[in-house]
Amino acid sequence: MQNMVILGATGSIGASTLSVISNNFEAYSIYALVANTNVDKMLALCELHQPQIAHMVDANAAKLLQERLSPSSKVEVTTGEDELYAIVTATCVDTVMAAIVGAAGLMPTLAAVKAGKRVLLANKESLVMSGRLFIEEMKKSGAQVLPVDSEHNAIFQVLPESEQQRIGFCELKEAGISHILLTGSGGPFLSSELSSLAQMTPAQACKHPNWSMGRKISVDSASMMNKGLEYIEARWLFNASAEQIKVVVHPQSVIHSMVQYLDGSVIAQLGNPDMRTPIAHCMSYPQRIRSGVEPLDFFKVGQLSFLEPDFTRFPCLALAIDACEQGQEATTILNASNEISVAAFLNNKIKFTDIAKVNENCLSHVPKQALNNIDDILALDVQSRIYATEWVNKI
Ligand code: NAD
Ligand code: MG
């Protein structure tokens, strides 16, 4: 029996994780569900899944949840930073699903890593912000980090076992690997008129052709910033250099990524685009469990196609690849700026095409101080947000 904490339980990954748990209730128990403000959703989850603890980051939400739970409920409601760290580091916890969206996920995810937990990593932003430190902490504590992000999970699945055992420290060349081929659908605007992008609404940006996801990552997919963040994520997880990572646009999202070996072999992982597959893989690794996902029907798929990424259409992808080359100061700035610009777009304050403009401006103007520890990273994150907000207000 694996005892689990789900960070970001009320979100899209949270829902998929709980669905996999429901399909395999004999093997997993829920110690705690963690969310920010969504009381209605958390209340429903508590009634259905009966976790030991329901933690709301927002104190007011915790109070409301407590009031609305039936008096006979055994679920303990908590709030507060110390309480959250106590949950992820509790000795009874085996596995932490890290699925809070954005930089807010960094500290609790890092706490789970430091405590040596098995960490199922969906929160890519934490690696984008703190890559080196994250990997060093992993090594120190011996925490096992398994990639939930479908592309990284696919790559993990097709790596030789030797490299699966040294995530963060892979030696790709030694393992006979020439390239990691990171696939991406290109999102909802792959073939829209370039001149129409400035008029695209949040609803259009969030309407992904293949995946159903939270709003922030959906907008990131429309701008292909998501692929950029994943490029940085792959750099850290697989210890890959710029020459070793290629982005391949694959509109059907059937191949979830590939590894190219020096003998000419390419090994891919395929499946229907449903996050329950990578989640189930991480939960049960090295075994396999039922995820509830329909088997892939090749006759229905019919065709698979591939394109080179278009950096004019997707300037955010170019910015992220460039930031990855520049180093961690740049990726921390870009991540913070992108959270601010995407939120501004979702609130109808700026246009879709302004997201890249704000991000580019932040990357060139926020001073890049050296990052020696987590406090430096958090300070640069705050400073970049202030700068990005000023830019948003100028538009
Ligand atoms: P979502 O918006 O659906 O859910 C976000 C969750 O985070 C919610 O439970 C919310 O309560 C919680 N949260 C937000 N702010 C918080 C805060 N300050 N403190 C604590 N909790 C907070 O997002 P999602 O689509 O489930 O994505 C979650 C993460 O997984 C993101 O990092 C995303 O990039 C990654 N991811 C998602 C998918 C997907 O298919 N949805 C795929 C790959 C990776
Ligand atoms: Mg992904």
CSV table of C-alpha atoms and ligand atoms in Angstrom, one decimal:
chain,number,residue,atom,x,y,z
A,1,MET,CA,0.0,0.0,0.0
A,2,GLN,CA,1.4,3.4,-1.0
A,3,ASN,CA,0.3,6.3,1.1
A,4,MET,CA,0.0,9.4,-1.0
A,5,VAL,CA,-0.2,13.2,-0.8
A,6,ILE,CA,-1.7,15.0,-3.8
A,7,LEU,CA,-0.5,18.6,-4.1
A,8,GLY,CA,-2.9,20.4,-6.5
A,9,ALA,CA,-5.7,17.9,-5.8
A,10,THR,CA,-8.5,20.1,-7.2
A,11,GLY,CA,-6.8,20.6,-10.6
A,12,SER,CA,-6.7,18.7,-13.8
A,13,ILE,CA,-3.7,16.5,-12.8
A,14,GLY,CA,-5.2,16.1,-9.4
A,15,ALA,CA,-8.4,14.7,-10.9
A,16,SER,CA,-6.6,12.3,-13.2
A,17,THR,CA,-4.5,11.1,-10.2
A,18,LEU,CA,-7.6,10.5,-8.1
A,19,SER,CA,-9.2,8.6,-11.1
A,20,VAL,CA,-6.1,6.3,-11.3
A,21,ILE,CA,-6.3,5.7,-7.5
A,22,SER,CA,-10.0,4.9,-7.7
A,23,ASN,CA,-9.1,2.2,-10.3
A,24,ASN,CA,-6.5,0.7,-8.0
A,25,PHE,CA,-7.9,1.5,-4.5
A,26,GLU,CA,-6.4,-1.7,-3.1
A,27,ALA,CA,-2.8,-0.4,-3.7
A,28,TYR,CA,-3.0,3.3,-2.8
A,29,SER,CA,-4.3,5.3,0.2
A,30,ILE,CA,-4.7,9.0,0.4
A,31,TYR,CA,-3.0,10.7,3.3
A,32,ALA,CA,-3.7,14.3,2.2
A,33,LEU,CA,-5.2,16.4,-0.5
A,34,VAL,CA,-3.8,19.9,-0.9
A,35,ALA,CA,-5.3,22.8,-2.8
A,36,ASN,CA,-5.5,26.6,-2.8
A,37,THR,CA,-9.0,28.1,-2.7
A,38,ASN,CA,-11.5,25.8,-4.4
A,39,VAL,CA,-13.8,24.8,-1.5
A,40,ASP,CA,-16.6,23.2,-3.5
A,41,LYS,CA,-14.2,20.9,-5.3
A,42,MET,CA,-12.3,20.0,-2.2
A,43,LEU,CA,-15.5,19.3,-0.3
A,44,ALA,CA,-16.6,16.9,-3.0
A,45,LEU,CA,-13.2,15.2,-3.0
A,46,CYS,CA,-13.2,14.8,0.7
A,47,GLU,CA,-16.7,13.2,0.6
A,48,LEU,CA,-15.6,10.8,-2.2
A,49,HIS,CA,-12.0,9.9,-1.2
A,50,GLN,CA,-12.0,10.4,2.6
A,51,PRO,CA,-8.3,11.6,2.9
A,52,GLN,CA,-6.9,11.8,6.4
A,53,ILE,CA,-6.1,15.5,5.8
A,54,ALA,CA,-7.5,18.2,3.5
A,55,HIS,CA,-5.1,21.2,3.4
A,56,MET,CA,-6.2,24.5,1.9
A,57,VAL,CA,-3.4,27.0,1.3
A,58,ASP,CA,-5.9,29.8,1.6
A,59,ALA,CA,-6.8,30.2,5.3
A,60,ASN,CA,-10.3,31.5,4.6
A,61,ALA,CA,-11.0,28.5,2.3
A,62,ALA,CA,-9.9,26.1,5.1
A,63,LYS,CA,-12.3,27.8,7.4
A,64,LEU,CA,-15.2,27.4,4.9
A,65,LEU,CA,-14.3,23.8,4.2
A,66,GLN,CA,-14.3,23.0,7.9
A,67,GLU,CA,-17.8,24.6,8.2
A,68,ARG,CA,-19.2,22.7,5.3
A,69,LEU,CA,-17.8,19.3,6.1
A,70,SER,CA,-20.4,17.1,7.9
A,71,PRO,CA,-19.8,17.1,11.7
A,72,SER,CA,-19.3,13.3,11.5
A,73,SER,CA,-16.5,13.7,8.9
A,74,LYS,CA,-13.1,12.3,10.0
A,75,VAL,CA,-11.2,14.5,7.6
A,76,GLU,CA,-8.9,16.9,9.4
A,77,VAL,CA,-8.7,20.4,7.8
A,78,THR,CA,-5.4,22.3,7.9
A,79,THR,CA,-3.9,25.5,6.6
A,80,GLY,CA,-0.5,27.2,7.0
A,81,GLU,CA,3.0,26.8,5.6
A,82,ASP,CA,4.4,24.7,8.4
A,83,GLU,CA,1.4,22.4,8.3
A,84,LEU,CA,1.9,21.9,4.6
A,85,TYR,CA,5.6,21.0,5.1
A,86,ALA,CA,4.6,18.7,7.9
A,87,ILE,CA,2.2,16.9,5.5
A,88,VAL,CA,4.7,16.3,2.6
A,89,THR,CA,7.4,15.3,5.0
A,90,ALA,CA,5.4,13.0,7.3
A,91,THR,CA,7.0,9.6,7.9
A,92,CYS,CA,3.8,7.8,6.9
A,93,VAL,CA,3.9,9.3,3.4
A,94,ASP,CA,5.6,7.3,0.6
A,95,THR,CA,4.6,9.3,-2.5
A,96,VAL,CA,3.9,12.9,-3.3
A,97,MET,CA,2.2,13.9,-6.5
A,98,ALA,CA,3.5,17.4,-7.2
A,99,ALA,CA,0.8,19.0,-9.3
A,100,ILE,CA,0.4,22.6,-8.0
A,101,VAL,CA,0.5,25.0,-10.9
A,102,GLY,CA,3.4,27.5,-11.3
A,103,ALA,CA,6.1,28.7,-8.9
A,104,ALA,CA,3.7,28.1,-6.0
A,105,GLY,CA,4.6,24.4,-6.4
A,106,LEU,CA,8.3,24.9,-5.9
A,107,MET,CA,8.7,25.0,-2.1
A,108,PRO,CA,6.3,22.1,-1.2
A,109,THR,CA,7.8,20.0,-4.0
A,110,LEU,CA,11.3,20.7,-2.9
A,111,ALA,CA,10.3,19.8,0.7
A,112,ALA,CA,9.2,16.4,-0.5
A,113,VAL,CA,12.4,15.9,-2.4
A,114,LYS,CA,14.5,16.9,0.6
A,115,ALA,CA,12.5,14.5,2.8
A,116,GLY,CA,13.5,11.7,0.3
A,117,LYS,CA,9.9,10.9,-0.8
A,118,ARG,CA,9.0,9.3,-4.1
A,119,VAL,CA,8.0,12.5,-6.0
A,120,LEU,CA,5.8,12.3,-9.1
A,121,LEU,CA,6.7,15.5,-10.8
A,122,ALA,CA,4.0,17.3,-12.8
A,123,ASN,CA,5.0,20.8,-11.7
A,124,LYS,CA,7.6,21.6,-14.4
A,125,GLU,CA,7.9,25.2,-13.2
A,126,SER,CA,9.8,24.0,-10.1
A,127,LEU,CA,12.6,22.5,-12.3
A,128,VAL,CA,12.6,25.6,-14.6
A,129,MET,CA,13.1,27.8,-11.6
A,130,SER,CA,15.5,25.7,-9.5
A,131,GLY,CA,16.9,23.0,-11.8
A,132,ARG,CA,20.4,22.6,-10.4
A,133,LEU,CA,19.4,23.0,-6.8
A,134,PHE,CA,16.5,20.6,-7.2
A,135,ILE,CA,18.7,17.9,-8.7
A,136,GLU,CA,21.4,18.4,-6.0
A,137,GLU,CA,18.7,18.0,-3.3
A,138,MET,CA,17.5,14.9,-5.0
A,139,LYS,CA,21.0,13.4,-4.9
A,140,LYS,CA,21.5,14.3,-1.3
A,141,SER,CA,18.2,12.8,0.0
A,142,GLY,CA,18.0,9.9,-2.4
A,143,ALA,CA,14.5,10.9,-3.4
A,144,GLN,CA,13.2,9.1,-6.5
A,145,VAL,CA,11.7,11.7,-8.9
A,146,LEU,CA,9.5,10.3,-11.7
A,147,PRO,CA,8.4,12.6,-14.5
A,148,VAL,CA,4.6,12.9,-15.0
A,149,ASP,CA,4.7,15.4,-17.8
A,150,SER,CA,3.7,13.2,-20.7
A,151,GLU,CA,6.8,13.9,-22.9
A,152,HIS,CA,9.3,13.4,-20.1
A,153,ASN,CA,7.4,10.3,-19.0
A,154,ALA,CA,7.6,9.0,-22.6
A,155,ILE,CA,11.4,9.7,-22.7
A,156,PHE,CA,11.8,8.0,-19.3
A,157,GLN,CA,10.0,5.0,-20.5
A,158,VAL,CA,12.2,4.5,-23.6
A,159,LEU,CA,15.5,5.2,-21.8
A,160,PRO,CA,17.7,2.2,-21.0
A,161,GLU,CA,17.3,1.1,-17.4
A,162,SER,CA,20.7,2.4,-16.4
A,163,GLU,CA,19.6,6.0,-17.2
A,164,GLN,CA,16.2,5.5,-15.6
A,165,GLN,CA,18.1,4.9,-12.4
A,166,ARG,CA,20.1,8.1,-12.7
A,167,ILE,CA,17.5,10.8,-13.4
A,168,GLY,CA,19.2,14.2,-13.1
A,169,PHE,CA,22.6,12.5,-13.8
A,170,CYS,CA,22.0,10.6,-17.1
A,171,GLU,CA,25.0,10.1,-19.4
A,172,LEU,CA,23.1,10.1,-22.7
A,173,LYS,CA,26.2,9.7,-24.9
A,174,GLU,CA,27.5,6.8,-22.8
A,175,ALA,CA,24.1,5.2,-23.2
A,176,GLY,CA,24.3,5.4,-27.0
A,177,ILE,CA,21.7,8.2,-27.2
A,178,SER,CA,22.2,10.9,-29.8
A,179,HIS,CA,19.0,13.0,-29.3
A,180,ILE,CA,15.9,13.4,-27.2
A,181,LEU,CA,13.0,14.2,-29.6
A,182,LEU,CA,10.5,16.3,-27.6
A,183,THR,CA,7.2,16.3,-29.4
A,184,GLY,CA,4.5,18.9,-29.1
A,185,SER,CA,1.1,19.3,-30.8
A,186,GLY,CA,1.6,22.9,-31.7
A,187,GLY,CA,-1.6,23.7,-29.8
A,188,PRO,CA,-4.8,25.3,-31.1
A,189,PHE,CA,-3.1,28.0,-33.2
A,190,LEU,CA,-0.8,25.8,-35.2
A,191,SER,CA,-2.4,26.7,-38.5
A,192,SER,CA,-4.3,29.9,-37.7
A,193,GLU,CA,-3.6,32.9,-39.8
A,194,LEU,CA,-0.5,34.7,-38.2
A,195,SER,CA,-2.4,38.0,-38.4
A,196,SER,CA,-5.3,36.5,-36.3
A,197,LEU,CA,-3.1,35.6,-33.3
A,198,ALA,CA,-3.4,39.1,-31.7
A,199,GLN,CA,-7.2,38.7,-31.6
A,200,MET,CA,-7.3,35.2,-30.0
A,201,THR,CA,-9.4,35.1,-26.8
A,202,PRO,CA,-8.6,33.2,-23.6
A,203,ALA,CA,-11.4,30.7,-24.5
A,204,GLN,CA,-9.8,30.0,-27.9
A,205,ALA,CA,-6.3,29.7,-26.4
A,206,CYS,CA,-7.6,27.2,-23.8
A,207,LYS,CA,-9.3,25.0,-26.4
A,208,HIS,CA,-6.5,22.5,-26.9
A,209,PRO,CA,-7.2,20.1,-29.8
A,210,ASN,CA,-6.0,17.0,-28.0
A,211,TRP,CA,-5.5,17.5,-24.2
A,212,SER,CA,-7.8,18.7,-21.5
A,213,MET,CA,-5.7,20.7,-19.0
A,214,GLY,CA,-5.7,23.6,-16.5
A,215,ARG,CA,-5.9,27.2,-17.9
A,216,LYS,CA,-2.3,28.2,-17.4
A,217,ILE,CA,-0.7,25.2,-19.2
A,218,SER,CA,-3.4,25.5,-21.9
A,219,VAL,CA,-2.3,29.0,-22.7
A,220,ASP,CA,1.3,27.9,-22.5
A,221,SER,CA,0.5,25.2,-25.1
A,222,ALA,CA,-1.1,27.7,-27.4
A,223,SER,CA,2.1,29.9,-27.3
A,224,MET,CA,4.3,26.8,-27.2
A,225,MET,CA,5.9,28.2,-24.1
A,226,ASN,CA,4.9,24.9,-22.6
A,227,LYS,CA,7.3,23.2,-25.0
A,228,GLY,CA,9.9,25.7,-24.0
A,229,LEU,CA,9.4,25.0,-20.3
A,230,GLU,CA,9.5,21.3,-21.1
A,231,TYR,CA,12.8,21.8,-23.0
A,232,ILE,CA,14.3,23.2,-19.8
A,233,GLU,CA,12.7,20.4,-17.8
A,234,ALA,CA,14.2,17.8,-20.1
A,235,ARG,CA,17.6,19.5,-19.8
A,236,TRP,CA,17.6,19.0,-16.1
A,237,LEU,CA,15.9,15.6,-15.8
A,238,PHE,CA,18.0,14.0,-18.5
A,239,ASN,CA,21.2,16.0,-18.1
A,240,ALA,CA,20.9,16.9,-21.7
A,241,SER,CA,22.8,19.6,-23.7
A,242,ALA,CA,21.2,21.9,-26.3
A,243,GLU,CA,22.6,19.8,-29.1
A,244,GLN,CA,20.9,16.7,-27.6
A,245,ILE,CA,17.3,18.1,-27.5
A,246,LYS,CA,15.2,18.6,-30.6
A,247,VAL,CA,11.6,19.9,-30.7
A,248,VAL,CA,9.4,18.1,-33.2
A,249,VAL,CA,5.8,19.3,-33.8
A,250,HIS,CA,3.5,16.4,-34.0
A,251,PRO,CA,-0.1,17.6,-34.3
A,252,GLN,CA,-1.9,14.3,-33.4
A,253,SER,CA,-0.2,13.9,-29.9
A,254,VAL,CA,-0.1,10.1,-30.3
A,255,ILE,CA,3.7,9.9,-30.0
A,256,HIS,CA,4.5,11.5,-26.6
A,257,SER,CA,8.2,11.8,-27.3
A,258,MET,CA,11.1,9.8,-28.6
A,259,VAL,CA,14.8,8.9,-28.0
A,260,GLN,CA,17.1,8.6,-30.9
A,261,TYR,CA,20.1,6.2,-30.6
A,262,LEU,CA,23.4,6.4,-32.4
A,263,ASP,CA,22.7,3.2,-34.3
A,264,GLY,CA,19.8,4.8,-36.1
A,265,SER,CA,17.1,3.4,-33.9
A,266,VAL,CA,14.3,5.7,-32.6
A,267,ILE,CA,12.2,4.5,-29.7
A,268,ALA,CA,8.9,6.2,-29.1
A,269,GLN,CA,6.2,5.9,-26.5
A,270,LEU,CA,2.7,6.1,-27.9
A,271,GLY,CA,-0.8,6.3,-26.5
A,272,ASN,CA,-4.0,8.2,-26.4
A,273,PRO,CA,-3.5,11.7,-25.1
A,274,ASP,CA,-4.7,11.2,-21.5
A,275,MET,CA,-2.6,12.1,-18.5
A,276,ARG,CA,-3.8,9.0,-16.6
A,277,THR,CA,-1.3,7.0,-18.6
A,278,PRO,CA,1.9,8.8,-17.4
A,279,ILE,CA,0.4,9.2,-13.9
A,280,ALA,CA,-0.3,5.5,-13.6
A,281,HIS,CA,3.1,4.7,-15.0
A,282,CYS,CA,4.8,6.9,-12.3
A,283,MET,CA,2.5,5.6,-9.5
A,284,SER,CA,3.3,1.9,-10.3
A,285,TYR,CA,6.9,2.1,-11.7
A,286,PRO,CA,8.5,-0.4,-12.3
A,287,GLN,CA,5.2,-2.3,-12.5
A,288,ARG,CA,2.2,-1.5,-14.5
A,289,ILE,CA,-1.4,-0.8,-13.4
A,290,ARG,CA,-4.7,0.0,-15.1
A,291,SER,CA,-5.1,3.7,-15.8
A,292,GLY,CA,-8.6,3.6,-17.2
A,293,VAL,CA,-7.3,4.9,-20.6
A,294,GLU,CA,-8.7,3.3,-23.8
A,295,PRO,CA,-6.1,1.3,-25.7
A,296,LEU,CA,-4.7,3.1,-28.8
A,297,ASP,CA,-6.5,2.2,-32.0
A,298,PHE,CA,-4.1,2.7,-34.9
A,299,PHE,CA,-6.9,2.4,-37.5
A,300,LYS,CA,-8.7,5.3,-35.9
A,301,VAL,CA,-5.4,7.3,-35.7
A,302,GLY,CA,-4.7,6.7,-39.4
A,303,GLN,CA,-1.9,9.2,-39.9
A,304,LEU,CA,1.0,10.6,-37.9
A,305,SER,CA,2.6,13.8,-39.1
A,306,PHE,CA,5.7,15.9,-38.1
A,307,LEU,CA,6.7,19.5,-38.7
A,308,GLU,CA,9.6,21.7,-37.7
A,309,PRO,CA,8.8,24.3,-35.1
A,310,ASP,CA,8.0,27.7,-36.4
A,311,PHE,CA,9.7,30.3,-34.2
A,312,THR,CA,8.0,33.3,-35.9
A,313,ARG,CA,4.6,31.8,-34.9
A,314,PHE,CA,5.9,30.7,-31.5
A,315,PRO,CA,8.4,33.3,-30.2
A,316,CYS,CA,7.9,32.0,-26.6
A,317,LEU,CA,9.5,28.7,-27.6
A,318,ALA,CA,12.6,30.5,-29.0
A,319,LEU,CA,12.8,32.6,-25.8
A,320,ALA,CA,12.7,29.5,-23.6
A,321,ILE,CA,15.4,27.7,-25.6
A,322,ASP,CA,17.5,30.8,-25.5
A,323,ALA,CA,17.0,31.2,-21.7
A,324,CYS,CA,18.0,27.6,-21.2
A,325,GLU,CA,21.3,28.4,-23.0
A,326,GLN,CA,21.8,31.5,-20.9
A,327,GLY,CA,21.3,29.7,-17.6
A,328,GLN,CA,19.2,29.4,-14.6
A,329,GLU,CA,18.9,33.2,-13.9
A,330,ALA,CA,17.2,33.6,-17.3
A,331,THR,CA,14.9,30.6,-16.9
A,332,THR,CA,13.8,31.8,-13.4
A,333,ILE,CA,13.0,35.3,-14.9
A,334,LEU,CA,11.2,33.8,-17.9
A,335,ASN,CA,9.0,31.5,-15.7
A,336,ALA,CA,8.0,34.4,-13.4
A,337,SER,CA,7.3,36.7,-16.3
A,338,ASN,CA,5.3,34.1,-18.1
A,339,GLU,CA,3.1,33.5,-15.1
A,340,ILE,CA,2.3,37.2,-14.9
A,341,SER,CA,1.7,37.7,-18.7
A,342,VAL,CA,-0.4,34.5,-19.0
A,343,ALA,CA,-2.6,35.6,-16.0
A,344,ALA,CA,-2.9,39.1,-17.6
A,345,PHE,CA,-4.0,37.5,-20.9
A,346,LEU,CA,-6.5,35.2,-19.1
A,347,ASN,CA,-7.9,38.4,-17.4
A,348,ASN,CA,-8.2,40.1,-20.7
A,349,LYS,CA,-5.7,42.8,-19.8
A,350,ILE,CA,-3.3,42.0,-22.7
A,351,LYS,CA,-3.4,40.4,-26.1
A,352,PHE,CA,-2.2,36.8,-26.8
A,353,THR,CA,0.7,38.2,-28.8
A,354,ASP,CA,1.7,40.5,-25.8
A,355,ILE,CA,2.6,37.4,-23.7
A,356,ALA,CA,5.8,37.0,-25.7
A,357,LYS,CA,6.5,40.7,-25.7
A,358,VAL,CA,6.3,40.9,-21.9
A,359,ASN,CA,8.5,37.8,-21.5
A,360,GLU,CA,11.1,39.1,-24.0
A,361,ASN,CA,11.2,42.4,-22.2
A,362,CYS,CA,11.7,40.8,-18.8
A,363,LEU,CA,14.4,38.5,-20.1
A,364,SER,CA,16.4,41.5,-21.5
A,365,HIS,CA,15.8,43.9,-18.6
A,366,VAL,CA,15.6,42.1,-15.3
A,367,PRO,CA,19.2,42.0,-13.8
A,368,LYS,CA,20.5,38.5,-13.7
A,369,GLN,CA,22.1,38.1,-10.2
A,370,ALA,CA,23.9,34.8,-9.4
A,371,LEU,CA,21.6,32.2,-7.8
A,372,ASN,CA,23.4,30.5,-5.0
A,373,ASN,CA,20.5,29.2,-2.9
A,374,ILE,CA,16.7,29.0,-2.8
A,375,ASP,CA,16.4,32.5,-1.3
A,376,ASP,CA,18.2,34.0,-4.3
A,377,ILE,CA,15.8,32.1,-6.6
A,378,LEU,CA,12.7,33.3,-4.8
A,379,ALA,CA,14.0,36.9,-4.7
A,380,LEU,CA,14.7,36.8,-8.4
A,381,ASP,CA,11.2,35.4,-9.0
A,382,VAL,CA,9.6,38.2,-7.0
A,383,GLN,CA,11.7,40.9,-8.7
A,384,SER,CA,10.8,39.5,-12.2
A,385,ARG,CA,7.1,39.5,-11.3
A,386,ILE,CA,7.2,43.1,-10.3
A,387,TYR,CA,8.9,44.0,-13.5
A,388,ALA,CA,6.5,41.9,-15.6
A,389,THR,CA,3.5,43.5,-13.9
A,390,GLU,CA,4.9,47.0,-14.7
A,391,TRP,CA,5.2,46.0,-18.3
A,392,VAL,CA,1.7,44.6,-18.4
A,393,ASN,CA,0.4,47.9,-17.0
A,394,LYS,CA,2.2,49.8,-19.7
A,395,ILE,CA,0.5,47.9,-22.5
B,1,NAD,P1,-4.9,23.3,-12.7
B,1,NAD,O1,-5.0,24.8,-12.8
B,1,NAD,O2,-5.9,22.5,-13.2
B,1,NAD,O3,-4.7,23.0,-11.1
B,1,NAD,C1,-3.8,23.6,-10.3
B,1,NAD,C2,-3.8,23.1,-8.9
B,1,NAD,O4,-2.9,23.9,-8.2
B,1,NAD,C3,-5.2,23.3,-8.2
B,1,NAD,O5,-5.4,22.2,-7.4
B,1,NAD,C4,-4.9,24.6,-7.3
B,1,NAD,O6,-5.7,24.5,-6.1
B,1,NAD,C5,-3.5,24.4,-7.0
B,1,NAD,N1,-2.8,25.7,-6.7
B,1,NAD,C6,-2.8,26.8,-7.4
B,1,NAD,N2,-2.2,27.8,-6.8
B,1,NAD,C7,-1.7,27.3,-5.6
B,1,NAD,C8,-1.0,27.8,-4.5
B,1,NAD,N3,-0.6,29.0,-4.5
B,1,NAD,N4,-0.7,26.9,-3.5
B,1,NAD,C9,-1.2,25.7,-3.5
B,1,NAD,N5,-1.9,25.1,-4.5
B,1,NAD,C10,-2.2,25.9,-5.5
B,1,NAD,O7,-3.5,22.9,-13.3
B,1,NAD,P2,-3.0,21.5,-14.0
B,1,NAD,O8,-3.3,21.5,-15.4
B,1,NAD,O9,-3.5,20.3,-13.1
B,1,NAD,O10,-1.4,21.6,-13.9
B,1,NAD,C11,-0.8,21.4,-12.6
B,1,NAD,C12,0.7,21.2,-12.9
B,1,NAD,O11,1.0,20.1,-13.7
B,1,NAD,C13,1.3,22.4,-13.7
B,1,NAD,O12,2.6,22.7,-13.3
B,1,NAD,C14,1.4,21.9,-15.2
B,1,NAD,O13,2.4,22.5,-15.9
B,1,NAD,C15,1.6,20.4,-14.9
B,1,NAD,N6,1.2,19.6,-16.0
B,1,NAD,C16,-0.2,19.5,-16.3
B,1,NAD,C17,-0.6,18.7,-17.3
B,1,NAD,C18,-2.1,18.6,-17.6
B,1,NAD,O14,-2.4,17.8,-18.5
B,1,NAD,N7,-3.0,19.3,-17.0
B,1,NAD,C19,0.3,18.0,-18.1
B,1,NAD,C20,1.7,18.1,-17.8
B,1,NAD,C21,2.1,18.8,-16.7
B,2,MG,MG,3.7,18.0,-21.4
